[in-house]
Structure formats: structure tokens, C-alpha cells
Short mmCIF file of C-alpha atoms in Angstrom, two decimals:
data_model
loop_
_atom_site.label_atom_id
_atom_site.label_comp_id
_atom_site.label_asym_id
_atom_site.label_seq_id
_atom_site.Cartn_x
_atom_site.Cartn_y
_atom_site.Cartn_z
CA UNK U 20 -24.74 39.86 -28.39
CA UNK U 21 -21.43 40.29 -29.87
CA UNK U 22 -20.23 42.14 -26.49
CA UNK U 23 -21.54 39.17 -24.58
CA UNK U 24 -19.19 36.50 -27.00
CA UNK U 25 -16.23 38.81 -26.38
CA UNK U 26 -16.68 39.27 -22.48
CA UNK U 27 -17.56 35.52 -22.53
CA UNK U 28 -14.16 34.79 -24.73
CA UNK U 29 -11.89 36.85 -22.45
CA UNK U 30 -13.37 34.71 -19.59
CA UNK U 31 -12.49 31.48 -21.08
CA UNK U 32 -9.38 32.58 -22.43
CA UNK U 33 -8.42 34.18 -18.48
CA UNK U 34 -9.28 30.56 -17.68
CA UNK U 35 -6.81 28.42 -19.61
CA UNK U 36 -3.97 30.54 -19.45
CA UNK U 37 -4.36 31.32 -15.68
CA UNK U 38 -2.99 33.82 -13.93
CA UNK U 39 0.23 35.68 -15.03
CA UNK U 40 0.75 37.33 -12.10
CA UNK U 41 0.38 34.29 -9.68
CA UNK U 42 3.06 32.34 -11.91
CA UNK U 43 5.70 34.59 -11.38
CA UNK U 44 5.30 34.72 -7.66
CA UNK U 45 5.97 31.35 -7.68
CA UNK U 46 8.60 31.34 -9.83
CA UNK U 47 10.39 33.95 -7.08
CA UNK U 48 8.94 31.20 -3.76
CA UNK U 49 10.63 28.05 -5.60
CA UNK U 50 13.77 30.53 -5.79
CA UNK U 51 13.71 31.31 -2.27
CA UNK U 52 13.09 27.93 -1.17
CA UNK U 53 15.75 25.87 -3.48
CA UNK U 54 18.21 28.62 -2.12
CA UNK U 55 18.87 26.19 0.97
CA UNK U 56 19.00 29.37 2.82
CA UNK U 57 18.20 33.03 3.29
CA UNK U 58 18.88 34.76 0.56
CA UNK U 59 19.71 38.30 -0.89
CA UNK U 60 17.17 40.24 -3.18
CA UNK U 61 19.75 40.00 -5.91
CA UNK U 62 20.33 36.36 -5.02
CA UNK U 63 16.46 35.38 -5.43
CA UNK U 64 16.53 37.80 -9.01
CA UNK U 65 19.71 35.57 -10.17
CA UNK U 66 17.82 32.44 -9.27
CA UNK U 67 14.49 33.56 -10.87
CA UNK U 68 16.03 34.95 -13.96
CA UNK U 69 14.17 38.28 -13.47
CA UNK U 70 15.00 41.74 -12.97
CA UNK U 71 15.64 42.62 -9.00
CA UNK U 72 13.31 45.42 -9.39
CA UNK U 73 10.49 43.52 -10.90
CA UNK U 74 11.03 40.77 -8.03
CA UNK U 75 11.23 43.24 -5.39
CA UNK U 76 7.80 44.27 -6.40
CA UNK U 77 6.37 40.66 -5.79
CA UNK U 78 8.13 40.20 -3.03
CA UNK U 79 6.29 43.32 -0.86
CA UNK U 80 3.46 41.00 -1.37
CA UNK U 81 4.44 37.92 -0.87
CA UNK U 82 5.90 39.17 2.65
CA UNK U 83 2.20 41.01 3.26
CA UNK U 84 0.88 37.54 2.71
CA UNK U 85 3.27 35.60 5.37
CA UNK U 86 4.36 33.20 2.23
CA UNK U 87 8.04 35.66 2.62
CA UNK U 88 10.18 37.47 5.46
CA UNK U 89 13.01 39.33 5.92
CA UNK U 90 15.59 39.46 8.57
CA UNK U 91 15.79 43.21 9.44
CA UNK U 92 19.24 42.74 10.47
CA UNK U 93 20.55 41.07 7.46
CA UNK U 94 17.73 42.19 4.62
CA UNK U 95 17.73 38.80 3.46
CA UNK U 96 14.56 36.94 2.69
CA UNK U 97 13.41 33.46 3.35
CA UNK U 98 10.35 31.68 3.18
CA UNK U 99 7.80 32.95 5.93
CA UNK U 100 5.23 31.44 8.53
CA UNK U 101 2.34 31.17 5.93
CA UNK U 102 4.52 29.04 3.72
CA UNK U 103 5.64 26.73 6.75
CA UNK U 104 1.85 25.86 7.57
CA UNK U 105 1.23 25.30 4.14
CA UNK U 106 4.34 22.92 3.49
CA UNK U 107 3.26 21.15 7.44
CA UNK U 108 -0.40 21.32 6.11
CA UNK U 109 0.34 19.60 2.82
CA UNK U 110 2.70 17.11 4.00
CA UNK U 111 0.17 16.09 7.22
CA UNK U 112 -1.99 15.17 3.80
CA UNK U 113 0.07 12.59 1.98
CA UNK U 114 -0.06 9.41 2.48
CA UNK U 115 2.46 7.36 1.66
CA UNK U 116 0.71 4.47 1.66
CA UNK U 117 -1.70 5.23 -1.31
CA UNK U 118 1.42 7.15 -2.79
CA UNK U 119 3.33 4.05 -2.39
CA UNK U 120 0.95 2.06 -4.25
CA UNK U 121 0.71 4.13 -7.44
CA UNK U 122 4.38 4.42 -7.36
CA UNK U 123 5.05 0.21 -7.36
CA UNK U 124 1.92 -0.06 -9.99
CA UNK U 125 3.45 1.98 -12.52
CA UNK U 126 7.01 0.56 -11.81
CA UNK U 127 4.81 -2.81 -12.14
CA UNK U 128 3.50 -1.91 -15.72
CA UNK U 129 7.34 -0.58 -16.65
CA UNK U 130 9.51 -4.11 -15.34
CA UNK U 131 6.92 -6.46 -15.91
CA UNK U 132 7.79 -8.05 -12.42
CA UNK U 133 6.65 -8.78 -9.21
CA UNK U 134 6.66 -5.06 -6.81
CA UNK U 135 6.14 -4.57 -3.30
CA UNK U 136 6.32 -1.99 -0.65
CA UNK U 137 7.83 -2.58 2.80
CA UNK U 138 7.67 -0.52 5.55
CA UNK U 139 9.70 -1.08 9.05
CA UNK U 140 7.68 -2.47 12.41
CA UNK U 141 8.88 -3.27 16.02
CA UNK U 142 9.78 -6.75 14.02
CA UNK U 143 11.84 -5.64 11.41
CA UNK U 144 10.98 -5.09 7.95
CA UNK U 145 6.84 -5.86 6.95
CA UNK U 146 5.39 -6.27 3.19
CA UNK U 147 2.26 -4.16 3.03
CA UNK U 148 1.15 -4.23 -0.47
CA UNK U 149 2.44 -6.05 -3.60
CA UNK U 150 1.36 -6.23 -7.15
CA UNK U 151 1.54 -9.44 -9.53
CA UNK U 152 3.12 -8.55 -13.12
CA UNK U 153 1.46 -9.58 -16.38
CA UNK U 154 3.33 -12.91 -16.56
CA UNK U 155 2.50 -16.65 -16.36
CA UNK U 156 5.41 -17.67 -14.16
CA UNK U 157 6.06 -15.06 -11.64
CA UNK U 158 6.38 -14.79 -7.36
CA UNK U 159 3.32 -13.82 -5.20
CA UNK U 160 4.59 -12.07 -2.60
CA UNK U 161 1.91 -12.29 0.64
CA UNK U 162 0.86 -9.24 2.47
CA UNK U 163 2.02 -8.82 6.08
CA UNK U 164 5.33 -11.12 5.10
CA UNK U 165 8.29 -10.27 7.78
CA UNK U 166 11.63 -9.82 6.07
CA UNK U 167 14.64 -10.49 7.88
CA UNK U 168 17.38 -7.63 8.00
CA UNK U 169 20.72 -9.66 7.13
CA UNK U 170 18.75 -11.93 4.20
CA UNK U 171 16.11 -10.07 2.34
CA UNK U 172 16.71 -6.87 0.04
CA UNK U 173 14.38 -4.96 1.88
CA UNK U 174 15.76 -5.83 5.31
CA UNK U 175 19.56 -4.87 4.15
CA UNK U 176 17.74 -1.83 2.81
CA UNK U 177 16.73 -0.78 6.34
CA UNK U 178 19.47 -2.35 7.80
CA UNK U 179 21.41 0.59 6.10
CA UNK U 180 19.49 3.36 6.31
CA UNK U 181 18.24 3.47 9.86
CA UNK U 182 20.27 4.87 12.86
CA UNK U 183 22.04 1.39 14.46
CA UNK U 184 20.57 1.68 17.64
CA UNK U 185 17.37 0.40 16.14
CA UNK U 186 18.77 -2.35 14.36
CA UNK U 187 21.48 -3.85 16.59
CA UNK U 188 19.37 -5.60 18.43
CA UNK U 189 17.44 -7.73 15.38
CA UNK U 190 20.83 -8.02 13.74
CA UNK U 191 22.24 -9.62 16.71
CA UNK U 192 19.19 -12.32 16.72
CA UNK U 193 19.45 -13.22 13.24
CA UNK U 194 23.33 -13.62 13.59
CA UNK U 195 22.76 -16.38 16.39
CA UNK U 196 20.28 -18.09 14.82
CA UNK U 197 20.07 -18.04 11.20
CA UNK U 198 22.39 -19.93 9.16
CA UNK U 199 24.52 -17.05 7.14
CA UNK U 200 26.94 -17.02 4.15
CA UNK U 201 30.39 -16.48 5.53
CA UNK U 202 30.60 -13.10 4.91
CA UNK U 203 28.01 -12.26 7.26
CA UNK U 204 29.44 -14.13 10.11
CA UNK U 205 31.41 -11.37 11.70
CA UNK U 206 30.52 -7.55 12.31
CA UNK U 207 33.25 -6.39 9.89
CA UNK U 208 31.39 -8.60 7.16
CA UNK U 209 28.07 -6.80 7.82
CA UNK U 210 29.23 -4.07 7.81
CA UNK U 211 31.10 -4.41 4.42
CA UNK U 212 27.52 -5.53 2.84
CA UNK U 213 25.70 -2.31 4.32
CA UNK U 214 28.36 0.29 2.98
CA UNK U 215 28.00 -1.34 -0.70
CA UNK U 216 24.00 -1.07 -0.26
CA UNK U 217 24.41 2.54 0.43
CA UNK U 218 26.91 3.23 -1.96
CA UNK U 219 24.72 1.79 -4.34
CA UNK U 220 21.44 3.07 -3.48
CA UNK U 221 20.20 -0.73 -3.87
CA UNK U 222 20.21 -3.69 -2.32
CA UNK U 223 20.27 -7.30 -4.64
CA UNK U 224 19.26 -10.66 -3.11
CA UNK U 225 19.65 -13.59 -5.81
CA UNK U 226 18.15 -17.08 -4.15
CA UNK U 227 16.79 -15.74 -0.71
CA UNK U 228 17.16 -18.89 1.47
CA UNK U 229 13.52 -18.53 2.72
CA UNK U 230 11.90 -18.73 -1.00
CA UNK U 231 15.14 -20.74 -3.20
CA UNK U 232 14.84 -19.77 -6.68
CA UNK U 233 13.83 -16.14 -5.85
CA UNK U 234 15.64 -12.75 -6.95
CA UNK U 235 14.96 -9.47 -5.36
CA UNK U 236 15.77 -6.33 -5.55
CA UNK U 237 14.72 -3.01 -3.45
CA UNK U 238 15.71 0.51 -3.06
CA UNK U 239 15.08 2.86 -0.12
CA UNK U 240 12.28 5.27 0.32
CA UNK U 241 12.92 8.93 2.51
CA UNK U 242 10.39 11.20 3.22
CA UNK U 243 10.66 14.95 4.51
CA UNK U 244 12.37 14.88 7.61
CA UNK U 245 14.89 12.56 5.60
CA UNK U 246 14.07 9.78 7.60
CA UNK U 247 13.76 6.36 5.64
CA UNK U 248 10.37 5.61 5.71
CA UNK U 249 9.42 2.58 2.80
CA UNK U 250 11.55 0.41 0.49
CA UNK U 251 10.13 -0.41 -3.11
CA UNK U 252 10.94 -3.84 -4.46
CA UNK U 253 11.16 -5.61 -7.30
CA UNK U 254 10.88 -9.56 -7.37
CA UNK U 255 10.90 -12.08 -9.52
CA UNK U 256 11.95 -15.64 -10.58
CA UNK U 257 15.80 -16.13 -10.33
CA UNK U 258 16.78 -16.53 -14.18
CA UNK U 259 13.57 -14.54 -15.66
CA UNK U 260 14.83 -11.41 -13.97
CA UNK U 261 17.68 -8.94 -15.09
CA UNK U 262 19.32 -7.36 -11.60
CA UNK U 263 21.95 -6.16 -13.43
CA UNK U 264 23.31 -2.77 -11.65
CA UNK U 265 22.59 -0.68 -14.79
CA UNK U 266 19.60 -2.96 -16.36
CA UNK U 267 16.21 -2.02 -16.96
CA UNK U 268 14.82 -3.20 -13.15
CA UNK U 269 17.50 -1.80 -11.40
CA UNK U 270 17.45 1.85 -13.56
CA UNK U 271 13.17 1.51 -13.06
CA UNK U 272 13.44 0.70 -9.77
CA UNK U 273 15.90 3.94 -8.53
CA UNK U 274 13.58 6.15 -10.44
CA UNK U 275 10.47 4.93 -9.06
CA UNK U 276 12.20 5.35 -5.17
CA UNK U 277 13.73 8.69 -5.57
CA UNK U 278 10.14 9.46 -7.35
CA UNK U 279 8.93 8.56 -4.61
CA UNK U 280 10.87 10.21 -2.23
CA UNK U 281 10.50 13.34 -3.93
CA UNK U 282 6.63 13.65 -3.97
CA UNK U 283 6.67 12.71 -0.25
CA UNK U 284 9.17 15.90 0.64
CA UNK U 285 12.56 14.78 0.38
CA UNK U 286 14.53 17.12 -1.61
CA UNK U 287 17.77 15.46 -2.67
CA UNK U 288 15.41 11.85 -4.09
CA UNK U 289 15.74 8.46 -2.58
CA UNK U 290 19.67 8.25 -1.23
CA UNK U 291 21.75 7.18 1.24
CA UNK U 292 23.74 10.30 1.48
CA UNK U 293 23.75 11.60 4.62
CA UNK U 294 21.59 8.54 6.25
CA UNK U 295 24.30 5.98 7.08
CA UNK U 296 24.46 5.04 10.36
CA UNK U 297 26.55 6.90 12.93
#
């Protein structure tokens, strides 16, 4: 009896503290793969913080398993065919949708405000799910709302993130008929507002003239092929909501995008950088 409690002991200990092994492995893979690019034996030990010699070792097997390979003419090592089907594998998985949701309820529970998602259609901009805070005055945003690109936060969100061939066209309709502020009159003016959205990483809307009284903020969403994909919004009753740049909804509502962003693949977290339009 007492060798059956020890075996059984060792089993549940094996159990909670995993596998030592496996850990460092990974430890060596998220080396290789933060390294931006193939990378030298001592390069991946530097990274990892090990010896070279003990992560040569791992890496024999992680290139018999296809999760590393090396480039016989350089003897550098990058991550191998194994690894890409998992990352395609994993990322064909997510959806950012349901993601999405979880993201704006917790920023819901953390701002006390009105959050939304939007997502881009053949229309423009398109509120697809939206959570009411814990407050007796607040907005109710509807699902399947269109957002206009020069107007709304989301819109300007889009409006500065995706490529303008896409948005030229809706841009050009809502200059001839809406009625704009003067600074969105001319091309130069629009183009002004975009720049400071991207610079900021958020766009701020204070009475949007389709809902008077309103206050919105949103922030842009990229997934793995760094391709903006959602905005997250916060909105709530001009007055009752703090959009200052460095307040609590604006700090909440960057951290909850680039969140975001990050578990749906994109490695650098919800920015512009690199996404303005050409």
C-alpha cells in the first residue's frame, strides 16, 4: 500500500507541475519566432537565456518534429512547416466575433459605458454587437446600425486604417450629401482628421449629428495578416462620459483593442503603424 500512495503521489505531482522538458522547448520556439527572422544558434541561446549547448540539444528535436528548420546554407534556424500549420490551424479557429464580444464585455464591466463592436461591409462601417453598462441613463446602441465614415468614431476609424481605394468612393458620397463641419469640406481637411486618428490610435466623436447629445469613442482592431478587421467602441451620454485622451475610457479602451488584436495574431497590438493609407 505505501508503494501504491508513492507511485500514486509522483503521478499527481507529474501532473501539476507538467512537463519540464516540454517548457523549455517552448521557451527556445517563442525565441525563434519573436526573432522576426532566422536566427543563429547563439542568437536563439541569447534570446532564451540558456546555454547554446543545452538549446542545441532541443533543437535536434524540435527540427525532427517539423516545429524547427535550418537553412543548410546559412545554419540558421527558423520556425518549420509543422509550426506554420499549427499557427494557420489555430488562427482558421478564432473567431473574432465571439472574441470580440468577451473583449467589449469586460471593457463594459471596467468603463461602466455603453461598448460596441463594428466591423466594415460593402456599406461602410456595421454595429454587430453592443452591450448596455450598469447605469440608469445611458445610449442603446441597435444592432446592424450603419456608421458613416466622415461622422462616426468607428467610421473615421476605418476611414484610416483601410487602403483608400476602398474608401474613396463612400467618402466621396458622404462629402456631397451630408452636411459637414468646415473642416471636412475639402480633401486636405480629411485628410488632416485621419492622420490625427492614426497618430492617436483613437478616434473621438462628441455630439454625432445623427444621435445629438451622444459621445463616442473607438479604437481599431488588426488581426494576423495586419489587416484592420473590427473597431471597439465606447459610447455614452455627452457630459456623463470622460473622452479625455489619457482618461480612464480612452486608457480602457486602447488596452481592450490592442488586447484584442493580440489574441487574434497581430504581433505589434492594435496600431496604426504601418496601416495608413498609401
Amino acid at each position: 500500500m505505501p508503494l501504491q500512495n508513492a507511485t500514486t503521489s509522483a503521478r499527481d505531482a507529474e501532473g501539476k507541475n507538467g512537463v519540464q522538458s516540454l517548457e523549455i522547448g517552448m521557451t527556445i520556439l517563442r525565441a525563434i519566432s519573436t526573432g522576426h527572422r532566422a536566427m543563429m544558434l547563439k542568437d536563439i541561446a541569447a534570446a532564451a537565456d540558456m546555454p547554446a549547448s543545452k538549446v542545441h540539444r532541443y533543437i535536434v528535436s524540435l527540427v525532427r518534429s517539423g516545429l524547427v528548420e535550418q537553412d543548410p546554407m546559412t545554419s540558421r534556424y527558423d520556425l518549420g512547416p509543422f509550426a506554420l500549420s499549427l499557427g494557420l490551424v489555430a488562427v482558421d479557429r478564432l473567431d473574432r466575433v465571439q472574441l470580440g464580444l468577451l473583449a467589449i464585455a469586460d471593457l463594459r464591466d471596467d468603463i461602466n459605458q455603453t461598448t460596441a463592436l463594428a466591423v466594415w461591409s460593402d456599406n461602410g462601417p456595421v454595429i454587430i454587437r453592443s452591450l448596455r453598462p450598469y447605469r440608469p441613463i445611458t445610449v442603446n446602441v441597435v444592432t446592424g446600425t450603419a456608421l458613416q465614415l466622415l461622422t462616426s468614431a468607428s467610421g473615421r476609424v476605418f476611414a484610416a486604417g483601410l487602403p483608400s481605394n476602398i474608401t474613396d468612393a463612400l467618402i466621396g458620397r458622404e462629402r456631397a450629401t451630408l452636411s459637414l463641419s468646415q473642416e471636412l469640406q475639402t480633401q486636405s481637411g480629411i485628410d488632416a482628421m485621419l492622420d490625427q486618428v492614426r497618430r492617436d490610435g483613437v478616434s473621438i466623436v462628441s455630439d454625432y449629428h445623427l444621435v445629438p447629445g451622444v459621445a463616442a469613442a473607438a479604437a481599431p482592431v488588426f488581426n494576423f495578416k495586419h489587416e484592420l478587421t473590427l473597431s471597439v467602441l465606447a459610447i455614452g451620454v455627452k457630459g456623463m462620459i470622460d473622452l479625455a485622451p489619457e482618461g480612464k475610457v480612452i486608457t480602457a479602451l486602447k488596452r481592450c483593442a490592442a488586447g484584442l488584436s493580440e489574441r487574434l495574431g497581430h504581433v505589434s497590438g492594435g496600431s496604426f503603424k504601418a496601416h495608413s493609407q498609401p
